[in-house]
Amino acid sequence: MATAEARVRAEFEPHGGTGIWSWITTVDHKRIAILYYVTSVVFLVLGGIEALIIRLQLAQPNGTVISAETYNQLFTMHGVTMVFLMGMPISVAFFNYLIPLQIGARDVAFPRLNALSYWIFLFGGIFLYSSFLVGQAPNGGWFGYAPLTSKQFTPGLNADFYSLGLQALGVASIMGGVNFITTIINMRAPGMRLMRMPLFTWMSFVTSFLLITALPVLAVALFFLTFDRQWGTNFYQVAAGGDPILWQHLFWMFGHPEVYILILPAFGILSDIIPTFSRKPLFGYAVMVYSGCLIGLISWGVWAHHMFATGLGPIADSFFTISTMIIAIPTGVKIFNWLATMFGGQLRFTTPMLFSIATVGLFTVGGISGVMHAASPADLQQTDTYFVIAHFHYVLVAGTVSAVMAGTYYWFPKVTGRFMSERLGKWNFWLFFIGMNLTFFPMHFIGLLGMPRRTFTYSPDLHVTNLNLSATIGAFILAIAFLLLIVNVLISRRNGAPASHNPWGAATLEWATSSPPPEYNFGRIPVIHNREPLWLPGKEEVVEAAQARPGAIHMPPPSFWPFFTAIGIVGTFALFLTGHWWAPLIGVAWTAIGIVNWAYEPTH
Ligand code: HEM
Ligand SMILES: [Cu+2]
């Protein structure tokens, strides 16, 4: 007697397939999410290896592990990788998997565009890393200041790989932002009002607006750089009336919203996990939504706090000092509300909850040093030193990465139908916590004692040798913690304890579907009556609808054209390296073939 599940499947023809071709042609948001996650973790490992080599070089004064040029390439690629090839896409992995499930949709608004974004990201990352094959990886720092990136000071292809690679990745991010905004506005289940959406979806919504507004600014800056390098224009050339400070303004107009593109998804993850393991609704839901929107808005008005040392003048310095301190207020509200949610709750210290609590605490440490930088006189001491390195690793490693680890342990049962090992999870957490603080806390003092960032050696007279050695030891402990996460994922996929559709007893809609969800997500689109659909009256109906017999549901068929078109788009940028004006036209023609076939392929 076929199970109910099998009968449901029998009526709905899943596109499925598990071979490589099914992954190349998939347009299913859940599978695209897995592609984003796995690829981002591979880049996390690459960025981590770069960081470990940097730490080996800095373990002792006057280190000789690597040369100055290699050091420049490694820290630049470490920063570029961790921001553009790990931090942003791993958030998109969670966006992709969760948004449709949390709002009650069968997929995102533009499934093929979704696949295209992924393939551009992958090929863009491969293009950037191919620079190591020719020994000319980007070496001007992740924020590529002019005029260092000009042809005069970087005659090799280093800065071309940087500008063309980031340009391609920007296209993928903007497409993704448009896709998620359209999905959230148009594809919510009946009754899923905006102010009933889970915080994770809300923070993804705000982040998507930052993606489509901030990445174009970077695109303009990169076009100016490419024009200067390829065709001898003078946007950043002082002698010809250009201005290198223009690059800094453009880069940080993108760059500061960028750091919120990296952290707001993490805030969303915490706001979904902490209520579940406190057995209490999120404290101050509406205020959490508004403070997230406010952070997104204000993030556009603080960029020049990265430029206090460029001599903007007291008025500008004062304005950006105040605006930067103001952004600490909505952030503080979030930290208070997470604590208020836990207060008086029935706390369960599962691995996802431990990572969430650590994220709240350690992110606050990073936030406090951020407020210290906001005071422009103090920043003149701290800028370009290891104090700044400590600051942004507390907000990015103990913020974004720690929350991603929490989210991985939390939603793994939904994605696989199995739990991750809690025993390995606890090891993962404590090694991460100890490694994180041992690596980056000493850096506050290394910086205040005067060690500049981006220098491949230092003198023993600086008296920071032991601090640097402990940072290096910490980095290796952190590396073991990352490996444990990967091992736990690989083992638990097959051997983890089976998980039901709602193993944590959570409140949000994604837990109404089976674990893992079927290709069509919901048998019937449920009607939503409140903010915690699986905690409040009507929860049985919601689950029953989600797992009902599907009937004739149309799901978009697999397509090869996103993969094909992505080769054309990234190829167009890569062919600028040849220096021949006609070469990129080959990429344009290839892309055109992809788009025409895409437009005329049957979707029913
Ligand atoms: C895995 C542990 C990590 C270690 C041990 C580490 C270590 C370092 C070190 C030592 C530097 C400074 C190099 C220098 O200026 O001389 C650095 C720079 C940087 N790191 Fe990390 N990092 C780690 C993870 C991350 C993560 C997860 C992110 C972002 C999400 C990140 C983003 C950056 C950025 C943007 C820079 C600046 C690069 C530049 O100056 O151009 N790091 N990291
Ligand atoms: Cu900033």
PDB file of N, CA and C and ligand atoms in Angstrom, residues 44 48 51 54-55 58 71 75-76 78-79 82-83 86 141-143 386 389 392-393 396-397 401 439-440 443 453-455 475 478 482, ligand 1:
ATOM      1  N   LEU A  44      34.999  29.789   1.876  1.00  0.00           N
ATOM      2  CA  LEU A  44      35.370  30.026   3.275  1.00  0.00           C
ATOM      3  C   LEU A  44      36.672  29.304   3.590  1.00  0.00           C
ATOM      4  N   GLY A  48      40.044  31.010   4.475  1.00  0.00           N
ATOM      5  CA  GLY A  48      40.636  30.605   5.746  1.00  0.00           C
ATOM      6  C   GLY A  48      42.097  30.191   5.585  1.00  0.00           C
ATOM      7  N   ALA A  51      44.143  33.167   5.327  1.00  0.00           N
ATOM      8  CA  ALA A  51      44.318  33.797   6.647  1.00  0.00           C
ATOM      9  C   ALA A  51      45.352  33.041   7.481  1.00  0.00           C
ATOM     10  N   ILE A  54      48.784  33.964   6.354  1.00  0.00           N
ATOM     11  CA  ILE A  54      49.074  35.311   6.888  1.00  0.00           C
ATOM     12  C   ILE A  54      49.489  35.199   8.353  1.00  0.00           C
ATOM     13  N   ARG A  55      48.743  34.413   9.128  1.00  0.00           N
ATOM     14  CA  ARG A  55      49.036  34.273  10.550  1.00  0.00           C
ATOM     15  C   ARG A  55      50.365  33.574  10.808  1.00  0.00           C
ATOM     16  N   LEU A  58      52.992  36.084  10.401  1.00  0.00           N
ATOM     17  CA  LEU A  58      53.014  37.082  11.487  1.00  0.00           C
ATOM     18  C   LEU A  58      53.211  36.451  12.863  1.00  0.00           C
ATOM     19  N   TYR A  71      52.261  38.269   0.282  1.00  0.00           N
ATOM     20  CA  TYR A  71      51.464  38.721   1.434  1.00  0.00           C
ATOM     21  C   TYR A  71      50.365  39.658   0.952  1.00  0.00           C
ATOM     22  N   PHE A  75      46.324  38.798   1.610  1.00  0.00           N
ATOM     23  CA  PHE A  75      45.353  39.512   2.432  1.00  0.00           C
ATOM     24  C   PHE A  75      44.277  40.151   1.585  1.00  0.00           C
ATOM     25  N   THR A  76      44.680  40.552   0.336  1.00  0.00           N
ATOM     26  CA  THR A  76      43.649  41.118  -0.548  1.00  0.00           C
ATOM     27  C   THR A  76      42.630  40.053  -0.914  1.00  0.00           C
ATOM     28  N   HIS A  78      42.053  37.306   0.639  1.00  0.00           N
ATOM     29  CA  HIS A  78      41.337  36.887   1.855  1.00  0.00           C
ATOM     30  C   HIS A  78      40.147  37.796   2.090  1.00  0.00           C
ATOM     31  N   GLY A  79      40.385  39.107   2.046  1.00  0.00           N
ATOM     32  CA  GLY A  79      39.293  40.052   2.268  1.00  0.00           C
ATOM     33  C   GLY A  79      38.229  39.956   1.198  1.00  0.00           C
ATOM     34  N   MET A  82      36.295  36.569   1.564  1.00  0.00           N
ATOM     35  CA  MET A  82      35.408  36.463   2.725  1.00  0.00           C
ATOM     36  C   MET A  82      34.184  37.386   2.582  1.00  0.00           C
ATOM     37  N   VAL A  83      34.356  38.505   1.910  1.00  0.00           N
ATOM     38  CA  VAL A  83      33.230  39.425   1.751  1.00  0.00           C
ATOM     39  C   VAL A  83      32.352  39.039   0.566  1.00  0.00           C
ATOM     40  N   MET A  86      32.125  34.577   0.150  1.00  0.00           N
ATOM     41  CA  MET A  86      31.612  33.806   1.286  1.00  0.00           C
ATOM     42  C   MET A  86      30.476  34.542   1.992  1.00  0.00           C
ATOM     43  N   GLY A 141      44.579  45.379  -1.736  1.00  0.00           N
ATOM     44  CA  GLY A 141      43.647  45.458  -0.600  1.00  0.00           C
ATOM     45  C   GLY A 141      42.224  45.268  -1.096  1.00  0.00           C
ATOM     46  N   TRP A 142      41.299  44.806  -0.213  1.00  0.00           N
ATOM     47  CA  TRP A 142      39.924  44.518  -0.668  1.00  0.00           C
ATOM     48  C   TRP A 142      39.213  45.789  -1.057  1.00  0.00           C
ATOM     49  N   PHE A 143      39.685  46.957  -0.579  1.00  0.00           N
ATOM     50  CA  PHE A 143      39.020  48.176  -1.010  1.00  0.00           C
ATOM     51  C   PHE A 143      39.809  48.933  -2.079  1.00  0.00           C
ATOM     52  N   TYR A 386      45.928  47.183  13.671  1.00  0.00           N
ATOM     53  CA  TYR A 386      45.266  45.906  13.986  1.00  0.00           C
ATOM     54  C   TYR A 386      44.033  46.073  14.868  1.00  0.00           C
ATOM     55  N   ILE A 389      41.371  45.698  12.464  1.00  0.00           N
ATOM     56  CA  ILE A 389      41.254  44.288  12.077  1.00  0.00           C
ATOM     57  C   ILE A 389      40.460  43.536  13.145  1.00  0.00           C
ATOM     58  N   PHE A 392      36.528  44.564  12.898  1.00  0.00           N
ATOM     59  CA  PHE A 392      35.625  43.988  11.897  1.00  0.00           C
ATOM     60  C   PHE A 392      35.617  42.468  11.883  1.00  0.00           C
ATOM     61  N   HIS A 393      36.627  41.836  12.518  1.00  0.00           N
ATOM     62  CA  HIS A 393      36.498  40.379  12.629  1.00  0.00           C
ATOM     63  C   HIS A 393      35.535  39.997  13.753  1.00  0.00           C
ATOM     64  N   LEU A 396      32.301  40.470  11.894  1.00  0.00           N
ATOM     65  CA  LEU A 396      32.090  39.587  10.742  1.00  0.00           C
ATOM     66  C   LEU A 396      32.243  38.111  11.086  1.00  0.00           C
ATOM     67  N   VAL A 397      33.272  37.739  11.853  1.00  0.00           N
ATOM     68  CA  VAL A 397      33.443  36.330  12.201  1.00  0.00           C
ATOM     69  C   VAL A 397      32.485  35.972  13.331  1.00  0.00           C
ATOM     70  N   VAL A 401      29.595  34.932  10.531  1.00  0.00           N
ATOM     71  CA  VAL A 401      29.950  33.506  10.465  1.00  0.00           C
ATOM     72  C   VAL A 401      29.326  32.723  11.624  1.00  0.00           C
ATOM     73  N   THR A 439      42.186  34.553  18.707  1.00  0.00           N
ATOM     74  CA  THR A 439      42.724  35.150  17.466  1.00  0.00           C
ATOM     75  C   THR A 439      42.573  36.657  17.462  1.00  0.00           C
ATOM     76  N   PHE A 440      41.373  37.135  17.747  1.00  0.00           N
ATOM     77  CA  PHE A 440      41.084  38.548  17.445  1.00  0.00           C
ATOM     78  C   PHE A 440      41.121  39.477  18.659  1.00  0.00           C
ATOM     79  N   MET A 443      44.361  41.302  19.045  1.00  0.00           N
ATOM     80  CA  MET A 443      44.619  42.272  17.969  1.00  0.00           C
ATOM     81  C   MET A 443      44.246  43.700  18.380  1.00  0.00           C
ATOM     82  N   ARG A 453      48.150  47.505   9.868  1.00  0.00           N
ATOM     83  CA  ARG A 453      47.650  46.370   9.089  1.00  0.00           C
ATOM     84  C   ARG A 453      48.389  46.336   7.749  1.00  0.00           C
ATOM     85  N   ARG A 454      48.272  45.214   7.042  1.00  0.00           N
ATOM     86  CA  ARG A 454      48.776  45.134   5.676  1.00  0.00           C
ATOM     87  C   ARG A 454      50.291  45.275   5.560  1.00  0.00           C
ATOM     88  N   THR A 455      51.021  44.930   6.661  1.00  0.00           N
ATOM     89  CA  THR A 455      52.480  44.906   6.527  1.00  0.00           C
ATOM     90  C   THR A 455      52.927  43.487   6.836  1.00  0.00           C
ATOM     91  N   ALA A 475      44.010  31.266  15.503  1.00  0.00           N
ATOM     92  CA  ALA A 475      43.527  31.093  14.130  1.00  0.00           C
ATOM     93  C   ALA A 475      43.464  29.610  13.754  1.00  0.00           C
ATOM     94  N   LEU A 478      40.478  28.078  15.429  1.00  0.00           N
ATOM     95  CA  LEU A 478      39.299  28.492  14.662  1.00  0.00           C
ATOM     96  C   LEU A 478      39.161  27.633  13.400  1.00  0.00           C
ATOM     97  N   PHE A 482      35.997  25.276  12.092  1.00  0.00           N
ATOM     98  CA  PHE A 482      35.336  25.285  10.778  1.00  0.00           C
ATOM     99  C   PHE A 482      35.310  23.873  10.187  1.00  0.00           C
TER     100      PHE A 482
HETATM  101  C1  HEM B   1      38.951  32.386   9.699  1.00  0.00           C
HETATM  102  C2  HEM B   1      39.463  33.167  10.436  1.00  0.00           C
HETATM  103  C3  HEM B   1      40.123  34.457   9.994  1.00  0.00           C
HETATM  104  C4  HEM B   1      41.386  34.879  10.276  1.00  0.00           C
HETATM  105  C5  HEM B   1      42.425  34.149  11.069  1.00  0.00           C
HETATM  106  C6  HEM B   1      41.550  36.188   9.662  1.00  0.00           C
HETATM  107  C7  HEM B   1      42.721  36.941   9.734  1.00  0.00           C
HETATM  108  C8  HEM B   1      42.906  38.148   9.099  1.00  0.00           C
HETATM  109  C9  HEM B   1      44.108  38.964   9.192  1.00  0.00           C
HETATM  110  C10 HEM B   1      45.321  38.615  10.016  1.00  0.00           C
HETATM  111  C11 HEM B   1      43.941  40.065   8.414  1.00  0.00           C
HETATM  112  C12 HEM B   1      44.870  41.265   8.265  1.00  0.00           C
HETATM  113  C13 HEM B   1      45.903  41.150   7.247  1.00  0.00           C
HETATM  114  C14 HEM B   1      46.682  42.466   7.223  1.00  0.00           C
HETATM  115  O1  HEM B   1      46.103  43.539   7.161  1.00  0.00           O
HETATM  116  O2  HEM B   1      47.892  42.416   7.232  1.00  0.00           O
HETATM  117  C15 HEM B   1      42.639  39.939   7.833  1.00  0.00           C
HETATM  118  C16 HEM B   1      42.117  40.876   6.978  1.00  0.00           C
HETATM  119  C17 HEM B   1      40.807  40.835   6.582  1.00  0.00           C
HETATM  120  N1  HEM B   1      39.861  39.880   6.903  1.00  0.00           N
HETATM  121 FE1  HEM B   1      40.137  38.213   7.956  1.00  0.00          FE
HETATM  122  N2  HEM B   1      40.394  36.548   9.029  1.00  0.00           N
HETATM  123  C18 HEM B   1      39.487  35.515   9.220  1.00  0.00           C
HETATM  124  C19 HEM B   1      38.196  35.482   8.780  1.00  0.00           C
HETATM  125  C20 HEM B   1      37.604  36.509   8.117  1.00  0.00           C
HETATM  126  C21 HEM B   1      36.196  36.536   7.766  1.00  0.00           C
HETATM  127  C22 HEM B   1      35.172  35.443   8.082  1.00  0.00           C
HETATM  128  C23 HEM B   1      35.985  37.722   7.120  1.00  0.00           C
HETATM  129  C24 HEM B   1      34.725  38.304   6.518  1.00  0.00           C
HETATM  130  C25 HEM B   1      33.576  37.819   6.491  1.00  0.00           C
HETATM  131  C26 HEM B   1      37.269  38.405   7.024  1.00  0.00           C
HETATM  132  C27 HEM B   1      37.474  39.604   6.394  1.00  0.00           C
HETATM  133  C28 HEM B   1      38.682  40.253   6.313  1.00  0.00           C
HETATM  134  C29 HEM B   1      38.902  41.498   5.564  1.00  0.00           C
HETATM  135  C30 HEM B   1      37.866  42.249   4.759  1.00  0.00           C
HETATM  136  C31 HEM B   1      40.243  41.844   5.730  1.00  0.00           C
HETATM  137  C32 HEM B   1      40.951  43.092   5.175  1.00  0.00           C
HETATM  138  C33 HEM B   1      41.802  42.702   3.998  1.00  0.00           C
HETATM  139  C34 HEM B   1      42.476  43.951   3.480  1.00  0.00           C
HETATM  140  O3  HEM B   1      43.094  44.665   4.256  1.00  0.00           O
HETATM  141  O4  HEM B   1      42.390  44.177   2.283  1.00  0.00           O
HETATM  142  N3  HEM B   1      38.224  37.655   7.664  1.00  0.00           N
HETATM  143  N4  HEM B   1      42.018  38.775   8.257  1.00  0.00           N
END
